[in-house]
Coordinates of C-alpha atoms and ligand atoms in Angstrom, one line a residue:
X948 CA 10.0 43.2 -16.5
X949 CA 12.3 45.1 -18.7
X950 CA 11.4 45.8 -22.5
X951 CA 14.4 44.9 -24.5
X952 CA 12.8 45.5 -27.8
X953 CA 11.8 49.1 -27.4
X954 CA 15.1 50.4 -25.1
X955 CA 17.1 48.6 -28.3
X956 CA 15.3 50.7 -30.7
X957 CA 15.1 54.0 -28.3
X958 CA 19.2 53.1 -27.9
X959 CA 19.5 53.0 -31.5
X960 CA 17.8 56.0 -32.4
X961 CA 19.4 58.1 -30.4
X962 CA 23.1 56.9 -31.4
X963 CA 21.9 57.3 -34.9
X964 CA 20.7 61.1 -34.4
X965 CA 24.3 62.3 -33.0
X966 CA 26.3 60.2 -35.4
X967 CA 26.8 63.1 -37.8
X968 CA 28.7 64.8 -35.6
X969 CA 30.9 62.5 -33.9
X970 CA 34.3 61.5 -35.0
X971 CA 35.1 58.0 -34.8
X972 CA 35.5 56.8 -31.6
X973 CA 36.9 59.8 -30.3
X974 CA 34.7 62.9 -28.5
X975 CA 35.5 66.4 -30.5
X976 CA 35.3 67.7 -26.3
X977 CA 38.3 67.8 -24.4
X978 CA 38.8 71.8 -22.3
X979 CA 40.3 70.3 -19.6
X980 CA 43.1 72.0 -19.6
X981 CA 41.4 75.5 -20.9
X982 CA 40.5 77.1 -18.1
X983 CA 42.1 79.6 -16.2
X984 CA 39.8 81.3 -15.0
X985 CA 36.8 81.3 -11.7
X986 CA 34.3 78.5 -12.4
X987 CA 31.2 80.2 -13.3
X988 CA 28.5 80.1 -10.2
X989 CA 25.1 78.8 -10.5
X990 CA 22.9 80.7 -8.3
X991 CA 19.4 79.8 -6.2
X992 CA 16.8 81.8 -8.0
X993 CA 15.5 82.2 -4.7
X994 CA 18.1 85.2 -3.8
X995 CA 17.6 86.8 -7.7
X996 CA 14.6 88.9 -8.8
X997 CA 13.8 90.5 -12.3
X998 CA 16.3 93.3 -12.0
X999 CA 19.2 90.7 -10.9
X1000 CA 22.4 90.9 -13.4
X1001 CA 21.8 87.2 -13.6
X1002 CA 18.0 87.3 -14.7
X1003 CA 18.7 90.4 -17.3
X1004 CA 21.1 88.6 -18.8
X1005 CA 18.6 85.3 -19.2
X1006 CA 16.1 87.4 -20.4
X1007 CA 18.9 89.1 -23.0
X1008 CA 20.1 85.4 -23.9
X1009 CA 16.4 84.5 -24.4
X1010 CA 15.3 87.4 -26.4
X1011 CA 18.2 86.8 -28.8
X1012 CA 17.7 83.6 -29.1
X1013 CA 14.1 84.0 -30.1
X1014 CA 14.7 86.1 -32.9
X1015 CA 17.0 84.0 -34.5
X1016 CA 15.8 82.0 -37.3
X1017 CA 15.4 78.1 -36.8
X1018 CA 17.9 77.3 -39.3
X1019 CA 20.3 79.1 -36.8
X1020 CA 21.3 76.3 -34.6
X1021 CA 21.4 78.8 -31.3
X1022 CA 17.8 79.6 -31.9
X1023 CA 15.4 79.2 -28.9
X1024 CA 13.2 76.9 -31.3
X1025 CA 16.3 74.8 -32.8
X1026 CA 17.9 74.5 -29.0
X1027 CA 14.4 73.6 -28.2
X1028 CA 14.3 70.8 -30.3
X1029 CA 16.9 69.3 -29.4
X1030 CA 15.3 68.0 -26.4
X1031 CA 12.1 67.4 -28.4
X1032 CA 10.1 68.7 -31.1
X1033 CA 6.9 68.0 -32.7
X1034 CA 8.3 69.7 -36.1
X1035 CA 8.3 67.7 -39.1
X1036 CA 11.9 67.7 -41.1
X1037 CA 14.5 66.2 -37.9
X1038 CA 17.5 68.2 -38.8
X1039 CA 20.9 67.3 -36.9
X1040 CA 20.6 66.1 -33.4
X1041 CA 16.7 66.9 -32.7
X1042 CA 14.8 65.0 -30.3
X1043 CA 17.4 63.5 -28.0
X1044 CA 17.0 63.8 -24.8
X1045 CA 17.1 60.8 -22.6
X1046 CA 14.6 59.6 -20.4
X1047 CA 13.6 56.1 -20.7
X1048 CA 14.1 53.9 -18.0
X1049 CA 15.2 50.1 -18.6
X1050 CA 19.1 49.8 -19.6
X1051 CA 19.3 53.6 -20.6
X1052 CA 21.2 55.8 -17.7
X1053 CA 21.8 58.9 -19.9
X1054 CA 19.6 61.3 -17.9
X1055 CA 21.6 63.0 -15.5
X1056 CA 24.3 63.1 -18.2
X1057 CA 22.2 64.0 -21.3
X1058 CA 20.7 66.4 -19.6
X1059 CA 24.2 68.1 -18.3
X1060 CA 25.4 68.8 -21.7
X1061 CA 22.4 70.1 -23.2
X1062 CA 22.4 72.6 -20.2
X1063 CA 26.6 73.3 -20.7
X1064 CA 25.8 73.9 -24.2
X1065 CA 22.4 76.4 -23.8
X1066 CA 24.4 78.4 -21.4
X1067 CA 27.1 78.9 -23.3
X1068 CA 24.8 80.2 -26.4
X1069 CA 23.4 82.6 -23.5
X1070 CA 26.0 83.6 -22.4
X1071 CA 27.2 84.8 -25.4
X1072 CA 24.1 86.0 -26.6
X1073 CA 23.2 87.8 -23.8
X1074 CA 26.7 89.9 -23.8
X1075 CA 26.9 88.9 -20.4
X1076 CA 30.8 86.9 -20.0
X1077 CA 29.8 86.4 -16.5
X1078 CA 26.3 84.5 -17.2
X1079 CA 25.6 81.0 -15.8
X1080 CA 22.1 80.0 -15.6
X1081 CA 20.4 80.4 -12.5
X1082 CA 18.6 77.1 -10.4
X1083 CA 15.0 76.7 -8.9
X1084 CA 15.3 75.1 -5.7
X1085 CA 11.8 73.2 -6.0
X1086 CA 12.3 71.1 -2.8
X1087 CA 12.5 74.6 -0.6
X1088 CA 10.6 76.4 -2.8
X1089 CA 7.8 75.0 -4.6
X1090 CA 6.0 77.8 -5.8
X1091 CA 7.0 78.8 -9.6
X1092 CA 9.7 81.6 -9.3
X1093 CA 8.4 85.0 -9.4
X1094 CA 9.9 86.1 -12.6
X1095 CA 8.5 83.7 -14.4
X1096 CA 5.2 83.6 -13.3
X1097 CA 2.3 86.1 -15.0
X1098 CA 3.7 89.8 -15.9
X1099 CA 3.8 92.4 -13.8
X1100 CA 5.3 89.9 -11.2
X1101 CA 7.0 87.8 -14.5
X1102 CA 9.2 88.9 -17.1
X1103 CA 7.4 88.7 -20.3
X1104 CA 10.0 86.7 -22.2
X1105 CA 10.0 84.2 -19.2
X1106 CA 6.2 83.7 -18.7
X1107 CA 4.6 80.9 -20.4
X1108 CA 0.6 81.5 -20.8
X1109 CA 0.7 77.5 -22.0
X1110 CA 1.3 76.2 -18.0
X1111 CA -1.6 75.4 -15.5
X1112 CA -3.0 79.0 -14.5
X1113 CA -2.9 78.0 -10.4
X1114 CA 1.2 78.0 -10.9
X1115 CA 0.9 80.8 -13.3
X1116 CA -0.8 83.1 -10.8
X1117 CA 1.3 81.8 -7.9
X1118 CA -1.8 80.0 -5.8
X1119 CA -0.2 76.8 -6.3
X1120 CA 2.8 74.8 -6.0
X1121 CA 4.3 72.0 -7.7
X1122 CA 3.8 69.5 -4.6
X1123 CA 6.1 67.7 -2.4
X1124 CA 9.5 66.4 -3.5
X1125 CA 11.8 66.1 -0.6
X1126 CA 10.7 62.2 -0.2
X1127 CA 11.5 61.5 -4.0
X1128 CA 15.1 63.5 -4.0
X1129 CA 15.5 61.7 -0.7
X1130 CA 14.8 58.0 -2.2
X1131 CA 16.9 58.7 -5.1
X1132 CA 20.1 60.2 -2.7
X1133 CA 19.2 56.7 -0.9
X1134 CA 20.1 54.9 -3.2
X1135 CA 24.3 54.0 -4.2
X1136 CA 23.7 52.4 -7.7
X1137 CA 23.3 54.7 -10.6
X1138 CA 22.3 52.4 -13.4
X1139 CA 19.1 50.5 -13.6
X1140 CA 19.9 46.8 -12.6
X1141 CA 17.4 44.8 -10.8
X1142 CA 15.7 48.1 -9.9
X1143 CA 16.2 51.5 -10.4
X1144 CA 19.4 53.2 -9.8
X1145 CA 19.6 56.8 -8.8
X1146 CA 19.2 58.0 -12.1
X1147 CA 16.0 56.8 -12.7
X1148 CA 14.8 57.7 -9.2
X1149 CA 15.4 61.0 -9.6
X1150 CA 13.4 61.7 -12.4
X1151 CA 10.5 60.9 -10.0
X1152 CA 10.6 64.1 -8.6
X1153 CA 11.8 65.7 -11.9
X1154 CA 8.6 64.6 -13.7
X1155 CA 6.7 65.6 -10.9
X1156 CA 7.7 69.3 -11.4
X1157 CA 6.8 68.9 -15.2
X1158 CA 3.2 67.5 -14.8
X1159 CA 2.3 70.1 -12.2
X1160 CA 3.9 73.5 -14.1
X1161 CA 1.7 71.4 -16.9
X1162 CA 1.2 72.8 -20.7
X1163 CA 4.3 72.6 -22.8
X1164 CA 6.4 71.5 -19.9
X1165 CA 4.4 68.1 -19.7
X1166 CA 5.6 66.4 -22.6
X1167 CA 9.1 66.0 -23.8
X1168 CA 8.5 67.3 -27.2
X1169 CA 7.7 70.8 -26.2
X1170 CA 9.2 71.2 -22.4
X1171 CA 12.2 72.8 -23.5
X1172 CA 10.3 76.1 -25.3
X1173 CA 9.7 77.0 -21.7
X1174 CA 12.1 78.8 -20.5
X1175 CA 11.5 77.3 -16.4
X1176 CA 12.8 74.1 -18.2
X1177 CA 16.8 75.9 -17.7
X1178 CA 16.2 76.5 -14.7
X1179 CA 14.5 73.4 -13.3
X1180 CA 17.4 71.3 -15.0
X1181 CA 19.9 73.4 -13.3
X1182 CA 18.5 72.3 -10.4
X1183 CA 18.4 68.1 -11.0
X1184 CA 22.0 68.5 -12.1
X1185 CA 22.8 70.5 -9.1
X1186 CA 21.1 67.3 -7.5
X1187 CA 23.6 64.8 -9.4
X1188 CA 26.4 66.8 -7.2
X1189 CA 24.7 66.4 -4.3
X1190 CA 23.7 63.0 -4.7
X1191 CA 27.2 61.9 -5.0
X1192 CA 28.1 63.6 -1.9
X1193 CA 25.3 62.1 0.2
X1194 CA 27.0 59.1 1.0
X1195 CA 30.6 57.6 -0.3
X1196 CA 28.8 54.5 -1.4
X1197 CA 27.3 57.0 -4.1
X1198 CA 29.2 56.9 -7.6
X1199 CA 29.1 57.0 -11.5
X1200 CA 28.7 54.2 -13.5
X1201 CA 32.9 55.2 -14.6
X1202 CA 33.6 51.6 -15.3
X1203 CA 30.7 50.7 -17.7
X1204 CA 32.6 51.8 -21.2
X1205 CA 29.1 51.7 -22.8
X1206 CA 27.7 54.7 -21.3
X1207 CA 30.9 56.3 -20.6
X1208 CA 31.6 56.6 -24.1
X1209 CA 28.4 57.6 -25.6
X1210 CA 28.5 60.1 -27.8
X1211 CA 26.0 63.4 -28.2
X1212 CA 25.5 66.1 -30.4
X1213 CA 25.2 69.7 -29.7
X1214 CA 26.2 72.9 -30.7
X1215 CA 28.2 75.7 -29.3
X1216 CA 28.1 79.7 -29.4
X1217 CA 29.2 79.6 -32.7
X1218 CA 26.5 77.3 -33.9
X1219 CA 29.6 74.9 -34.6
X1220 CA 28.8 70.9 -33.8
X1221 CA 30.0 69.8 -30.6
X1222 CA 29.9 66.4 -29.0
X1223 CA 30.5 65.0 -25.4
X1224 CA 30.4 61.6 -23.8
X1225 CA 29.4 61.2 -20.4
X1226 CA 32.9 60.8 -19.2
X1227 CA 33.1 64.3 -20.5
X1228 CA 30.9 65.6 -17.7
X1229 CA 31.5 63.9 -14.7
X1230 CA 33.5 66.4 -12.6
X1231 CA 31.2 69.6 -13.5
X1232 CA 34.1 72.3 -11.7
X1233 CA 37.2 70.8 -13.5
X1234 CA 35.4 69.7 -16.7
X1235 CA 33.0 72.1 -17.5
X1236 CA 34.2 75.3 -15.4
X1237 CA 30.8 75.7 -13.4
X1238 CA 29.9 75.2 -9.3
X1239 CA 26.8 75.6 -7.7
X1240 CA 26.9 78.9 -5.3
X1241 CA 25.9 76.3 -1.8
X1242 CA 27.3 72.8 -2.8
X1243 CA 29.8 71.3 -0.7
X1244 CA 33.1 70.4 -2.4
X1245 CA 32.4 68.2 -5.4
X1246 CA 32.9 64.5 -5.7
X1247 CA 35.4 64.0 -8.2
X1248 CA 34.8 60.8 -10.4
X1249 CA 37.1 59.4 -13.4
X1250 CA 36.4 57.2 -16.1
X1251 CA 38.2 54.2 -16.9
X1252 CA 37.7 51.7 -13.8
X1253 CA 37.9 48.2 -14.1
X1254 CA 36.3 47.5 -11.5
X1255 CA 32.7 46.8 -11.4
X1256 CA 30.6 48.9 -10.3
X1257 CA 27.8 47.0 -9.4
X1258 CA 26.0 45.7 -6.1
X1259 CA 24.3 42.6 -5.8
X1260 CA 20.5 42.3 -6.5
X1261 CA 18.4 39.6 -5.2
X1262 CA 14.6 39.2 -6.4
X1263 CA 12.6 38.3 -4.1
X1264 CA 9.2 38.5 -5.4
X1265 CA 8.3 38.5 -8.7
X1266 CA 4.6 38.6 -8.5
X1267 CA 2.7 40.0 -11.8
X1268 CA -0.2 41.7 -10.7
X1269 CA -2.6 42.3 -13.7
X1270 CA -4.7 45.7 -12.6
X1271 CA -7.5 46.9 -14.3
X1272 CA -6.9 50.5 -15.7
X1273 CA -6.5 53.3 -13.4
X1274 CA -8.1 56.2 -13.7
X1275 CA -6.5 59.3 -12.4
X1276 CA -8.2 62.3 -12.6
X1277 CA -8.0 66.0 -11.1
X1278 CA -7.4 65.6 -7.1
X1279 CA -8.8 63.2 -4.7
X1280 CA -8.8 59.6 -7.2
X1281 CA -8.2 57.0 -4.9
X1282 CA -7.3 53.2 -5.7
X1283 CA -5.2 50.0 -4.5
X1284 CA -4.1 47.0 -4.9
X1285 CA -3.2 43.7 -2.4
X1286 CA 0.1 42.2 -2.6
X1287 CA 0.2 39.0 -0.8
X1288 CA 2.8 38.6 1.4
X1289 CA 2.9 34.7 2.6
X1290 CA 3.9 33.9 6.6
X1291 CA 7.4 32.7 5.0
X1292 CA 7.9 35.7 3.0
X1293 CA 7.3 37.9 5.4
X1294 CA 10.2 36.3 7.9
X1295 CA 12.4 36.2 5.0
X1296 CA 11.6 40.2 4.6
X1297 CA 12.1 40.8 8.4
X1298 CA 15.6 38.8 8.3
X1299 CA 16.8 41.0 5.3
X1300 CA 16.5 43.9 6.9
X1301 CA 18.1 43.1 9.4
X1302 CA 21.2 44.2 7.3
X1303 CA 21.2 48.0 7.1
X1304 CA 22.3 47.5 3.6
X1305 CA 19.7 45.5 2.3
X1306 CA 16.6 47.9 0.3
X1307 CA 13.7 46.5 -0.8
X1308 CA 12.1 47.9 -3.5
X1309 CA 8.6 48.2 -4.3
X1310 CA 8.6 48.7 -8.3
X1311 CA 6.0 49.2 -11.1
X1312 CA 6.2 48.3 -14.6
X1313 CA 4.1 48.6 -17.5
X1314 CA 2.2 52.1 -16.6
X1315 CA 0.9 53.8 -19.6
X1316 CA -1.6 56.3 -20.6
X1317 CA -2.7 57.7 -23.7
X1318 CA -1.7 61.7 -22.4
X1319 CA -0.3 63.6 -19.7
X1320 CA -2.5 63.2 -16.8
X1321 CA -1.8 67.0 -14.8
X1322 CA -1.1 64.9 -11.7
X1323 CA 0.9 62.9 -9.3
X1324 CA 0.0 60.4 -7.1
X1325 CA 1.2 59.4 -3.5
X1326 CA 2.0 55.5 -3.0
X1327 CA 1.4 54.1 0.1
X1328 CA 2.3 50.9 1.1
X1329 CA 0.4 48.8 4.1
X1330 CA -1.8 52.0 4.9
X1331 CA -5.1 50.3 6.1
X1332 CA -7.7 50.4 3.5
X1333 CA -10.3 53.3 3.6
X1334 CA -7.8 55.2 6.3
X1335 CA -7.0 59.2 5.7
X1336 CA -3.3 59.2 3.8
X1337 CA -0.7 60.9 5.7
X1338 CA 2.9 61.5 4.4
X1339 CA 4.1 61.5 7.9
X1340 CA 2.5 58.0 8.4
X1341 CA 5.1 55.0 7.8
X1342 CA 3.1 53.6 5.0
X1343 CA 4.0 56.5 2.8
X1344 CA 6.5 55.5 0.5
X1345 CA 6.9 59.0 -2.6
X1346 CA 5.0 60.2 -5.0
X1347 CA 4.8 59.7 -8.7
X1348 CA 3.8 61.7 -11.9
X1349 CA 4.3 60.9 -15.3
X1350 CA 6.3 62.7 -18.7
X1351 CA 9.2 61.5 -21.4
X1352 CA 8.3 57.2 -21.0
X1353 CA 4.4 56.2 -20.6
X1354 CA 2.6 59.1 -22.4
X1355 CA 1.1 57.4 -25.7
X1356 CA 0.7 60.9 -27.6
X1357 CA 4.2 61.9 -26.9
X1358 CA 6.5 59.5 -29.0
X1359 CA 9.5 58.8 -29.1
X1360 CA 9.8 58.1 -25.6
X1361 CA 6.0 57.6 -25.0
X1362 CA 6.3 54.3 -26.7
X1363 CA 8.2 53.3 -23.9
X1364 CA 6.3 52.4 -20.8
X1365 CA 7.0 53.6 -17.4
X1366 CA 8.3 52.4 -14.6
X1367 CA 8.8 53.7 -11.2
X1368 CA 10.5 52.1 -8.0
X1369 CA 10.5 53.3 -4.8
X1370 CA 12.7 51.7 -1.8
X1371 CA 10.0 50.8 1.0
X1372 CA 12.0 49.5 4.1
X1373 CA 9.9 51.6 6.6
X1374 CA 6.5 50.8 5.4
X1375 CA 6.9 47.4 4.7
X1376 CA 8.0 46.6 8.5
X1377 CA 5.5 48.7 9.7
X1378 CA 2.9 46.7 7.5
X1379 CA 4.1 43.2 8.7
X1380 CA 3.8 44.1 12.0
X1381 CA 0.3 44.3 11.8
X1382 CA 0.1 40.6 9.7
X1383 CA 1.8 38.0 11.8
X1384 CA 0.6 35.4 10.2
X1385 CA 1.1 37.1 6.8
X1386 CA -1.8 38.3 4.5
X1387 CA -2.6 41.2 1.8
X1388 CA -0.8 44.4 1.9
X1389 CA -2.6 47.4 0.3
X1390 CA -0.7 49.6 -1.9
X1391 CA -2.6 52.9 -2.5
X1392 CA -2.8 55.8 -4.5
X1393 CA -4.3 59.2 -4.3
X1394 CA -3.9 61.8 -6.9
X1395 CA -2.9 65.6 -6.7
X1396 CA -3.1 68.3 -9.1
X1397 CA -3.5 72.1 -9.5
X1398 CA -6.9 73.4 -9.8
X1399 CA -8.2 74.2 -13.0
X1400 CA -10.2 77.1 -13.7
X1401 CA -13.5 76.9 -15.4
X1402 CA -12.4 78.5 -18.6
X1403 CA -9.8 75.7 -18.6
X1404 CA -12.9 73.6 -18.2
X1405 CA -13.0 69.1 -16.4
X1406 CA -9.8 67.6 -16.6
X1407 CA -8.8 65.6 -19.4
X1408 CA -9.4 62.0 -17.7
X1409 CA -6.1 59.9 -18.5
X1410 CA -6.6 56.0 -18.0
X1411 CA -3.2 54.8 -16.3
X1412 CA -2.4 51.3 -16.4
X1413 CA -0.4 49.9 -14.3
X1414 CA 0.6 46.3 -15.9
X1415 CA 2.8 45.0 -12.7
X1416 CA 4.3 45.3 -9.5
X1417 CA 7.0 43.5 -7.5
X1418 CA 9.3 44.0 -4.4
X1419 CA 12.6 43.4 -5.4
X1420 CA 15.7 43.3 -2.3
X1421 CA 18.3 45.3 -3.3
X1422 CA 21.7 43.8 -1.4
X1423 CA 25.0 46.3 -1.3
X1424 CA 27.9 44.9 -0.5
X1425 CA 30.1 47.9 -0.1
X1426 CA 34.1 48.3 -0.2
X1427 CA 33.5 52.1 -0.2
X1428 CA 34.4 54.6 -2.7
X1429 CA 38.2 54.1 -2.8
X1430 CA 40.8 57.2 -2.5
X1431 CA 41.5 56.3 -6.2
X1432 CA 38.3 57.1 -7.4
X1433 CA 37.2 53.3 -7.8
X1434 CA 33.5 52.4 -7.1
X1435 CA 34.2 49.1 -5.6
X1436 CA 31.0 47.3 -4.7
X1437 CA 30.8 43.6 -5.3
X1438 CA 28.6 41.7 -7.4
X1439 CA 26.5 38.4 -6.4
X1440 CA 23.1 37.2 -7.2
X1441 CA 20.2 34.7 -6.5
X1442 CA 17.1 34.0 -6.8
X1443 CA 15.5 33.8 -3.1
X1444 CA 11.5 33.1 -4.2
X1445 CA 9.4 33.8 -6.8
X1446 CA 5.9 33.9 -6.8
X1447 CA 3.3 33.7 -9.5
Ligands
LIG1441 CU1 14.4 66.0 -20.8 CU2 13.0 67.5 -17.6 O1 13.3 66.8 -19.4

């Protein structure tokens, strides 16, 4: 279910926008050896409040930023577009961020540099030497960080009036992430294969915090005006730290020279053009001179492996579930589908995981709409039809939401549709167990959103399609992440049973 045609052309477009400032072959980055100094410290937001050093000096940075003209590469509204932009006129190295899934793992890296690059122009725009742009724990704290919500509380320059009121005013959150981060951390392969790797995972979480703080940080194009988007990033790259230390299975793609040695444009304090390559940005301390203030010591990874750093993956259903349109609208949509799991299938399941490094996977492909939707939805898997949904039941399996691939309005990366994957182990046993003799197993969804206010009038109702689903075992055969920074996990795979 991949879509070859569209990640080609996504691919494409994006090497073609950074071209013009890449040497040949060779990144114009190497500081290695620069620094002398501390590594700058990223702090939790939630120990910083408008009259921190760290927050004046983000709300200097921004200021300055804003009232430099666009044709000032360091402008708010050119650094903006760099991520996305709606502006007519692309000028160098506009609309690049990465988010499509499919054979593009650039996220977590793209997404890295942009950040470096933004807070280095703060930092010298702010006249703060000491700046490094602070994190918002959304897992802990879920509620939209004071100074950015609605003045008094907010800081003017950081208050958005374009984001759902309910997270303006502070009545709302941005849901429940833990289960996302925790599926992605879960997970040892980085790159999409057979499934999602963790850097697709985690952007479940990650779009789920875009959707809910809603207006310009729902779509791509425009997030990056919003000054919550630093912050929020700081935080999923601080997750790409802890990811890698979750478990030594856990490691970068090093030995795949294709997205190693990607190159990407940016610019630097001096508006001068800058470009990286992932390899560039793997070991954030040593690299790029920055820590986290409550990380534990980093995971040092190094480009150049030969060996492969892959796992085996083993489909074992490939069933293509047509579905009629979803329709997800404001809170409390429910809707399923059966997937038929046959007596066989089921043993086959049950004998998998058996081996605790065998995942199955419960993926969807296809899923498009023709805007941002304002919501997530909760999957379940096996919960009974009709029953209350629980997230402390077995049967829930993490939530989805929607931005960047999927969102018709919102090319370049709406063109692309979505697809999500979530690693169902638990629910899938727990479904079984109540079909001995095999049968249909219900996966549900029900929506969540902030409340709108009248003035902000019914929901925009966003049709979602989802075109198919399939449970896909994941197999990893590990050899452990070797003392000389190899990723050694072996590769192997068959075809166990397809259905159609
Ligand atoms: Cu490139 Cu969270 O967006």
């Amino acid at each position: 279910m991949k879509y070859p045609n569209q990640s080609r052309r996504r691919f494409l477009t994006t090497l073609g926008a950074t071209a013009g400032v890449t040497l040949a072959g060779k990144s114009l980055f190497n500081i290695d050896k620069v620094f002398a100094t501390t590594p700058y410290t990223r702090l939790n937001l939630a120990g910083l409040t408008l009259s921190s050093p760290t927050i004046v000096s983000y709300i200097a940075g921004v200021t300055a930023m804003q009232a430099l003209p666009l044709t000032d590469q360091r402008s708010w509204a050119y650094q903006a577009a760099i991520h996305g932009t709606t502006m007519s006129g692309m000028m160098p190295d506009w609309n690049t961020c990465s988010h499509s899934t499919f054979e593009l793992n650039f996220f977590w890296a793209w997404h890295r540099m942009y950040l470096y690059w933004f807070e280095r122009i703060v930092r010298s725009l702010s006249g703060d030497p000491t700046f490094a742009l602070p994190y918002w724990d959304w897992q802990a704290n879920p509620y939209l960080p004071p100074m950015f919500q609605n003045p008094p509380t907010g800081s003017p320059i950081l208050h958005v009036a374009a984001r759902n009121a309910s997270i303006n005013n502070g009545t709302s959150n941005v849901g429940v992430l833990t289960p996302g981060v925790n599926n992605a951390f879960a997970q040892p392969i980085f790159e999409y294969t057979s499934v999602d790797g963790a850097d697709q995972l985690i952007q479940l979480p990650h779009n789920q915090v875009h959707g809910m703080v809603g207006g310009i940080m729902g779509s791509t194009l425009t997030a990056a005006q919003d000054p919550v988007f630093f912050v929020h990033h700081a935080n999923v790259d601080r997750l790409w730290d802890l990811w890698l230390a979750n478990n030594s299975l856990n490691a970068d793609p090093t030995s795949d020279s294709i997205w190693g040695g990607t190159s990407f444009g940016f610019f630097d304090e001096n508006a001068n053009a800058v470009s990286m390559t992932p390899c560039d940005v793997l070991r954030a301390a040593q690299q790029l001179n920055y820590i986290y203030d409550t990380e534990p010591a980093q995971v040092e990874q190094y480009c150049g492996n030969t060996q492969p750093c892959s796992s085996s993956y083993t489909v074992l259903v490939d069933n293509c579930i047509q579905k009629p349109p979803f329709y997800l609208n404001q809170g409390g949509y429910y809707g399923y589908y059966q997937f038929p799991i046959s007596y066989q299938l089921g043993q086959q399941i049950y004998g998998y995981l058996q081996n605790p490094y065998n995942t199955v996977y419960l993926s969807h492909y296809g899923i498009t709409c023709p805007t941002q939707p304002g919501v997530y939805w909760d999957v379940y898997l096996g919960l009974p039809v009709g029953s209350k949904p629980n997230r402390e039941s077995p049967y829930y399996v993490g939530s989805y939401a929607i931005y960047g691939a999927g969102i018709a309005d919102q090319p370049p990366d709406g063109d692309d549709p979505a697809e999500f994957s979530v690693p169902v182990n638990t629910a899938i046993l727990a479904a079984l167990k109540k079909l001995p003799k095999g049968g249909n197993i219900p996966v549900s969804f029900y929506t969540y959103g902030p409340p709108r206010t009248t003035a902000q009038g019914p929901a925009q109702k966003a049709t979602v399609t989802i075109q198919s689903a399939q449970l896909t075992l994941q197999t990893v055969t590990p050899t452990g992440r070797a003392a000389g920074h190899k990723d050694e996990k072996k590769q192997e795979k068959k075809v166990i049973a397809t259905l159609t």
